[in-house]
């Protein structure tokens, strides 16, 4: 992302003028580069560097500040061509080491995640996994990297993961982390594979060289994008009878059982109804909150571009992401999940949905609280509820005011007709689910409500 932001006139710097901001201090810890364009003749130079910086290695944001008086000056400059950032490929020697490690392995696991993926590289991963019978787990909210029904799909390393997936990774003798940093969530608090030396033989492939060895000491670290590595992996000789094939099949069966909606709660019933009716090309988005565990676990990926979720944990992400998906893929069904607290971070974007005439489906899980924090309180400070209760609007009425069709759902018997009505409507529609405050995850209910 290239962020172009306004700045005060250059002659007013340092006076705390109206709306003066020290952008390097404000964005320095979040952006890859922060700078100010102090002369119009430098616009091509600075923009060129901005796009290269933002797109190279691990992609990220760049912030350029534009002083107000600079914006009205003129200069005679050329126009840069479109910036294309290449990607290095692994060397033959590196791939020979990878081939040797695979041939010696008895229980290898791939963990795919991170950025720099596209349709081609995700398809390449699927082909390699099928040819080698390798189990593929995905990092937190990266389910789109392999379809859930692919025979190598092992599940997501997320909050509340499948215990059998945790055992698969922990017991691996070769772990290939492909594109991901393997940070707090997928590593289960940095405890899954050991620090700094992993218990498994670790091959870490990441597009940003600064990540190799920063947290984990890999047996082999490759600073390449995942697509380039997958293409090189496809050229290696394939084993005719890999000793881990049965392990892969068993893990996929475990994943299918784990991802089948179960339980009598409202959200599980909703997921079962949606799975029976949504087409394969549907895009599902979520924000941040425990409610997102239900679609994360029970909506199996149908491939690249089928799901969007905030790996940063940003509340309010789901609705803007759904708008982006609807604009990018007109004609594809888009379903957004939001919590009651989550939706109110960006609820005004419902006006954008109507303005752009997007047939978006918005599902609000309303448990009248910040459920994730409430669960932390129940675990660490039972009986001490502080600042997590919410007084919410009638989301169905609010949606109608914006121009949505809307239905309120208060019991499991009402789920099926409400889902049918929502999906059958030809414009934006909302379901307001009155969920159980004690059922904040698909697991056990809270006991101190």
XYZ file of C-alpha atoms in Angstrom:
449
model
C 0.000 0.000 0.000
C 1.230 3.474 -0.890
C -0.218 6.024 1.547
C -0.084 9.648 0.354
C -0.897 11.991 3.239
C -1.115 15.744 3.508
C 1.391 17.802 5.501
C 1.574 21.433 6.585
C 3.493 24.024 4.569
C 7.250 23.581 4.706
C 7.797 27.027 6.250
C 5.596 26.103 9.235
C 7.484 22.991 10.330
C 8.241 22.649 14.027
C 5.668 25.199 15.180
C 2.905 22.714 16.052
C 0.825 24.237 13.295
C -2.766 23.140 12.636
C -2.696 19.403 11.796
C 1.094 19.144 11.879
C 2.162 15.509 12.340
C 5.581 13.928 12.721
C 4.914 11.107 10.256
C 8.195 9.198 10.718
C 7.451 8.886 14.435
C 3.772 8.075 13.870
C 4.239 5.403 11.197
C 7.877 4.379 11.695
C 7.085 1.127 13.493
C 4.348 0.107 11.055
C 5.610 1.098 7.600
C 8.546 -0.111 5.513
C 9.520 3.471 4.645
C 8.259 6.929 5.676
C 9.400 10.069 3.860
C 8.331 13.520 2.694
C 8.437 14.823 -0.880
C 9.955 18.260 -0.466
C 10.054 19.277 -4.158
C 7.800 18.390 -7.114
C 10.810 17.400 -9.242
C 11.420 14.499 -6.854
C 7.943 13.002 -7.261
C 8.973 10.315 -9.827
C 12.045 9.349 -7.811
C 10.177 9.076 -4.517
C 7.157 7.290 -5.974
C 9.404 4.849 -7.801
C 11.235 3.992 -4.607
C 7.919 3.772 -2.739
C 6.488 1.157 -5.108
C 9.705 -0.867 -5.155
C 9.913 -0.808 -1.353
C 6.255 -1.680 -0.842
C 6.284 -4.616 -3.274
C 9.711 -6.151 -2.702
C 10.405 -8.932 -0.213
C 7.604 -9.095 2.311
C 5.085 -6.536 0.952
C 4.092 -3.693 3.218
C 2.988 -0.064 3.431
C 4.975 3.031 2.503
C 3.986 6.521 3.666
C 4.798 9.655 1.676
C 3.914 13.043 3.150
C 2.993 15.873 0.762
C 3.492 19.437 2.076
C 0.611 21.693 1.145
C 2.765 24.338 -0.585
C 4.720 21.709 -2.556
C 1.482 20.466 -4.098
C 0.886 23.747 -5.925
C 4.414 24.028 -7.331
C 5.347 22.781 -10.789
C 8.283 20.941 -12.306
C 9.099 19.366 -15.664
C 9.624 15.643 -15.093
C 9.158 12.353 -16.909
C 6.705 9.640 -16.021
C 8.068 6.353 -14.706
C 6.891 3.092 -16.298
C 4.912 0.610 -14.241
C 7.051 -0.841 -11.457
C 7.590 -4.607 -11.605
C 9.441 -6.275 -8.748
C 11.175 -9.544 -9.574
C 11.723 -12.475 -7.291
C 14.923 -14.478 -6.822
C 14.815 -18.227 -7.381
C 16.442 -20.846 -5.165
C 19.780 -22.153 -6.381
C 20.336 -25.682 -7.640
C 22.478 -26.358 -4.570
C 19.715 -25.219 -2.230
C 17.141 -27.409 -3.971
C 19.518 -30.356 -3.817
C 19.570 -29.927 -0.034
C 15.774 -29.757 -0.003
C 15.575 -32.943 -2.083
C 17.955 -34.702 0.274
C 15.979 -33.632 3.319
C 12.723 -34.871 1.781
C 14.224 -38.203 0.784
C 15.441 -38.728 4.361
C 12.157 -37.642 5.989
C 9.522 -39.953 7.369
C 7.034 -37.350 8.647
C 7.357 -34.049 6.734
C 4.817 -31.209 6.999
C 4.362 -28.038 4.948
C 2.984 -24.933 6.661
C 1.901 -22.382 4.034
C 1.124 -18.761 4.807
C 2.277 -15.200 4.536
C 2.148 -13.060 1.406
C 3.354 -13.006 -2.218
C 0.922 -15.769 -3.172
C -1.311 -15.662 -6.242
C -3.560 -18.026 -8.183
C -0.616 -19.607 -10.001
C 1.543 -20.232 -6.934
C -1.403 -21.594 -4.929
C -2.230 -23.973 -7.785
C 1.419 -25.002 -7.890
C 1.346 -25.802 -4.180
C -1.740 -27.966 -4.702
C -0.050 -29.860 -7.532
C 3.168 -30.457 -5.596
C 1.278 -31.550 -2.478
C -0.766 -34.041 -4.498
C 2.255 -35.405 -6.365
C 4.310 -35.850 -3.189
C 1.364 -36.759 -0.913
C 2.594 -34.076 1.504
C 0.342 -32.791 4.294
C -0.240 -29.038 4.022
C -1.313 -26.999 7.024
C -2.077 -23.313 6.583
C -1.145 -20.445 8.830
C -3.677 -18.248 10.639
C -6.400 -17.103 8.195
C -4.590 -18.394 5.137
C -7.082 -21.181 4.328
C -7.333 -19.978 0.723
C -3.871 -21.370 -0.060
C -5.226 -24.903 -0.422
C -8.787 -26.099 -0.948
C -10.310 -27.862 2.018
C -11.231 -30.908 -0.059
C -7.697 -31.325 -1.424
C -6.400 -34.710 -0.164
C -3.360 -33.002 1.398
C -5.320 -30.331 3.313
C -4.514 -30.678 7.017
C -6.257 -27.639 8.496
C -5.449 -24.237 9.942
C -2.991 -23.396 12.710
C -5.224 -20.858 14.416
C -6.863 -20.212 17.756
C -8.366 -23.430 19.112
C -6.844 -25.687 16.423
C -7.476 -29.363 15.808
C -5.382 -31.216 18.440
C -4.411 -33.796 15.828
C -2.966 -31.052 13.636
C -0.892 -29.789 16.558
C 0.406 -33.325 17.085
C 1.189 -33.652 13.356
C 3.400 -30.543 13.386
C 5.000 -31.316 16.734
C 5.887 -34.861 15.650
C 7.200 -33.882 12.212
C 10.821 -34.652 11.431
C 10.927 -32.092 8.595
C 9.001 -28.828 8.745
C 8.807 -26.637 5.649
C 7.499 -23.164 6.530
C 6.538 -21.693 3.174
C 6.044 -17.930 2.970
C 5.068 -17.451 6.609
C 6.877 -15.929 9.591
C 5.310 -18.548 11.914
C 4.574 -15.941 14.547
C 2.478 -16.097 17.709
C -0.823 -17.561 16.507
C 0.296 -20.402 14.192
C 3.165 -21.297 16.551
C 0.696 -21.502 19.458
C 2.530 -18.854 21.468
C 5.957 -19.786 20.034
C 5.761 -23.165 21.783
C 4.945 -25.544 18.925
C 8.375 -26.167 17.427
C 10.883 -24.790 19.925
C 13.020 -21.643 20.074
C 15.442 -20.742 18.697
C 16.329 -24.240 17.501
C 13.318 -26.143 16.218
C 12.900 -29.757 17.274
C 12.209 -30.586 13.634
C 14.623 -30.079 10.743
C 13.401 -26.656 9.656
C 13.404 -25.253 6.126
C 12.196 -21.657 6.205
C 11.211 -20.058 2.891
C 10.273 -16.374 3.129
C 10.389 -13.491 0.623
C 11.934 -11.116 3.172
C 15.565 -11.956 4.012
C 15.248 -10.076 7.302
C 12.887 -12.802 8.561
C 15.261 -15.709 7.972
C 16.858 -16.505 11.323
C 15.166 -13.612 13.129
C 13.143 -15.879 15.433
C 13.969 -19.427 14.389
C 17.364 -20.879 13.504
C 16.593 -22.860 10.329
C 18.508 -25.824 8.972
C 18.046 -24.103 5.608
C 16.753 -20.573 5.045
C 15.764 -19.349 1.590
C 14.892 -15.704 0.929
C 12.592 -16.350 -2.037
C 8.896 -15.852 -2.696
C 6.726 -18.955 -2.220
C 5.796 -19.192 -5.905
C 9.422 -19.440 -7.011
C 10.111 -22.132 -4.435
C 7.004 -24.136 -5.352
C 8.025 -24.050 -9.022
C 11.501 -25.331 -8.121
C 10.029 -28.005 -5.852
C 7.876 -29.271 -8.714
C 11.041 -30.032 -10.715
C 12.517 -32.341 -8.069
C 12.297 -36.120 -8.527
C 9.137 -37.410 -6.877
C 9.136 -40.414 -4.532
C 7.165 -43.350 -5.881
C 6.051 -44.605 -2.476
C 6.499 -41.876 0.154
C 6.501 -43.287 3.705
C 4.345 -40.405 4.957
C 1.415 -40.955 2.549
C -0.748 -42.787 5.092
C -0.071 -40.055 7.632
C -1.273 -37.447 5.131
C -4.458 -39.384 4.410
C -5.218 -39.799 8.099
C -4.652 -36.109 8.788
C -6.959 -35.068 5.961
C -9.682 -37.348 7.328
C -9.193 -35.760 10.742
C -9.488 -32.305 9.199
C -12.732 -33.219 7.423
C -14.240 -34.433 10.681
C -12.985 -31.360 12.555
C -14.427 -28.969 9.966
C -17.896 -30.531 9.900
C -20.360 -28.253 11.745
C -21.367 -29.897 14.994
C -23.271 -28.891 18.080
C -26.668 -27.357 18.581
C -25.621 -23.732 18.993
C -26.887 -21.012 16.689
C -23.601 -20.376 14.867
C -22.933 -24.061 14.154
C -26.439 -24.458 12.755
C -25.902 -21.361 10.636
C -22.651 -22.731 9.197
C -24.317 -26.012 8.260
C -27.077 -24.153 6.406
C -24.641 -21.871 4.599
C -22.365 -24.733 3.570
C -25.346 -26.509 2.036
C -26.319 -23.453 -0.027
C -23.285 -21.333 -0.869
C -21.681 -22.012 -4.255
C -18.008 -22.882 -4.536
C -17.051 -19.422 -5.826
C -18.453 -17.597 -2.779
C -16.113 -15.254 -0.916
C -16.357 -15.272 2.880
C -14.885 -12.447 4.952
C -14.571 -12.014 8.706
C -13.413 -9.409 11.166
C -11.696 -10.153 14.455
C -13.364 -11.843 17.391
C -14.259 -15.269 18.685
C -17.302 -15.432 16.404
C -14.822 -15.749 13.491
C -13.780 -19.164 14.802
C -17.013 -20.680 13.436
C -16.518 -19.694 9.763
C -12.776 -20.218 10.128
C -13.280 -23.799 11.246
C -16.470 -24.842 9.452
C -16.245 -23.055 6.092
C -13.788 -25.117 4.067
C -11.723 -23.155 1.598
C -12.578 -23.594 -2.057
C -9.269 -22.178 -3.233
C -7.385 -18.945 -3.691
C -9.513 -15.848 -3.167
C -12.307 -17.643 -1.323
C -11.694 -16.064 2.082
C -10.446 -12.849 3.653
C -9.622 -12.304 7.327
C -7.351 -10.010 9.351
C -4.156 -11.777 10.354
C -3.411 -8.654 12.405
C -6.567 -9.135 14.490
C -8.102 -5.824 13.379
C -11.727 -5.412 14.404
C -14.022 -4.006 11.746
C -12.096 -5.618 8.877
C -14.842 -7.889 7.551
C -17.234 -5.326 6.059
C -14.642 -3.241 4.119
C -13.033 -6.493 2.940
C -16.403 -7.728 1.697
C -16.943 -4.462 -0.180
C -13.534 -4.855 -1.822
C -14.340 -8.457 -2.784
C -17.691 -7.437 -4.238
C -16.128 -4.685 -6.332
C -13.228 -6.888 -7.443
C -15.391 -9.909 -8.318
C -18.833 -8.753 -9.474
C -21.173 -11.690 -9.771
C -19.519 -13.779 -7.063
C -21.517 -14.178 -3.838
C -19.903 -12.385 -0.888
C -20.773 -13.202 2.721
C -19.397 -11.144 5.597
C -19.323 -12.274 9.228
C -19.097 -9.594 11.898
C -19.457 -9.493 15.648
C -21.557 -6.857 17.363
C -18.515 -4.995 18.682
C -16.579 -5.671 15.480
C -19.237 -4.324 13.117
C -19.576 -1.058 14.996
C -15.971 -0.196 14.099
C -16.965 0.215 10.421
C -20.781 0.022 10.436
C -21.068 3.243 8.399
C -19.699 1.350 5.387
C -23.146 -0.197 5.011
C -23.923 3.030 3.186
C -21.120 2.200 0.712
C -22.654 -1.227 0.102
C -25.957 0.353 -0.894
C -24.299 3.158 -2.835
C -22.291 0.654 -4.916
C -25.319 -1.640 -5.289
C -23.471 -4.679 -3.965
C -25.594 -7.771 -3.178
C -23.536 -8.404 -0.070
C -24.758 -10.718 2.719
C -23.843 -9.518 6.211
C -24.213 -11.794 9.241
C -23.960 -10.155 12.665
C -23.247 -12.387 15.671
C -24.667 -10.365 18.550
C -23.781 -11.642 22.037
C -23.982 -8.186 23.660
C -20.327 -8.176 24.687
C -16.720 -8.162 23.550
C -16.704 -11.945 23.566
C -12.974 -12.571 23.168
C -12.022 -10.326 26.082
C -14.931 -11.718 28.058
C -13.491 -15.217 27.583
C -10.090 -14.009 28.819
C -11.800 -12.583 31.913
C -13.603 -15.857 32.563
C -10.341 -17.768 32.325
C -8.056 -15.482 34.311
C -10.437 -13.497 36.548
C -13.669 -15.475 36.967
C -16.552 -13.446 38.291
C -14.847 -10.124 37.545
C -16.584 -8.709 34.473
C -15.121 -5.331 33.552
C -15.827 -3.202 30.500
C -16.910 -5.997 28.169
C -20.692 -5.616 28.193
C -22.309 -3.822 25.244
C -25.618 -2.034 24.727
C -26.230 -2.600 21.038
C -28.581 -1.135 18.468
C -31.180 -3.233 16.722
C -28.882 -4.214 13.869
C -31.768 -5.385 11.676
C -33.516 -2.035 12.033
C -30.245 -0.197 11.446
C -29.620 -2.219 8.308
C -33.089 -1.394 6.962
C -32.392 2.287 7.573
C -29.328 1.954 5.349
C -31.335 0.168 2.648
C -30.656 -3.499 3.441
C -33.201 -6.246 3.748
C -32.812 -7.667 7.258
C -34.015 -10.489 9.489
C -33.593 -11.067 13.225
C -32.783 -14.648 14.270
C -33.314 -15.687 17.893
C -33.395 -19.490 17.787
C -32.044 -22.415 15.776
C -35.459 -23.143 14.211
C -35.367 -19.729 12.556
C -31.943 -20.219 10.953
C -32.932 -22.113 7.812
C -35.757 -19.803 6.647
C -33.643 -16.755 7.446
C -30.673 -18.078 5.450
C -32.940 -18.939 2.516
C -34.487 -15.462 2.594
C -31.076 -13.753 2.847
C -29.532 -15.710 -0.027
C -32.668 -15.345 -2.131
C -32.736 -11.562 -1.858
C -31.318 -9.738 -4.886
C -29.757 -6.855 -2.939
C -27.775 -6.296 0.256
C -29.136 -8.325 3.148
C -28.363 -8.796 6.832
C -29.028 -11.474 9.422
C -29.031 -10.288 13.047
C -28.193 -13.379 15.117
C -28.955 -13.162 18.830
C -26.275 -15.574 20.002
C -25.726 -17.019 23.473
C -23.323 -14.815 25.514
C -21.917 -17.942 27.157
C -21.163 -19.666 23.821
C -18.209 -17.559 22.677
C -16.468 -20.462 20.865
C -17.595 -23.799 19.396
C -16.201 -25.409 22.552
C -17.470 -25.358 26.158
C -19.708 -22.537 27.312
C -18.481 -19.944 29.772
C -19.478 -20.879 33.287
C -19.478 -17.493 35.017
C -22.073 -15.641 32.916
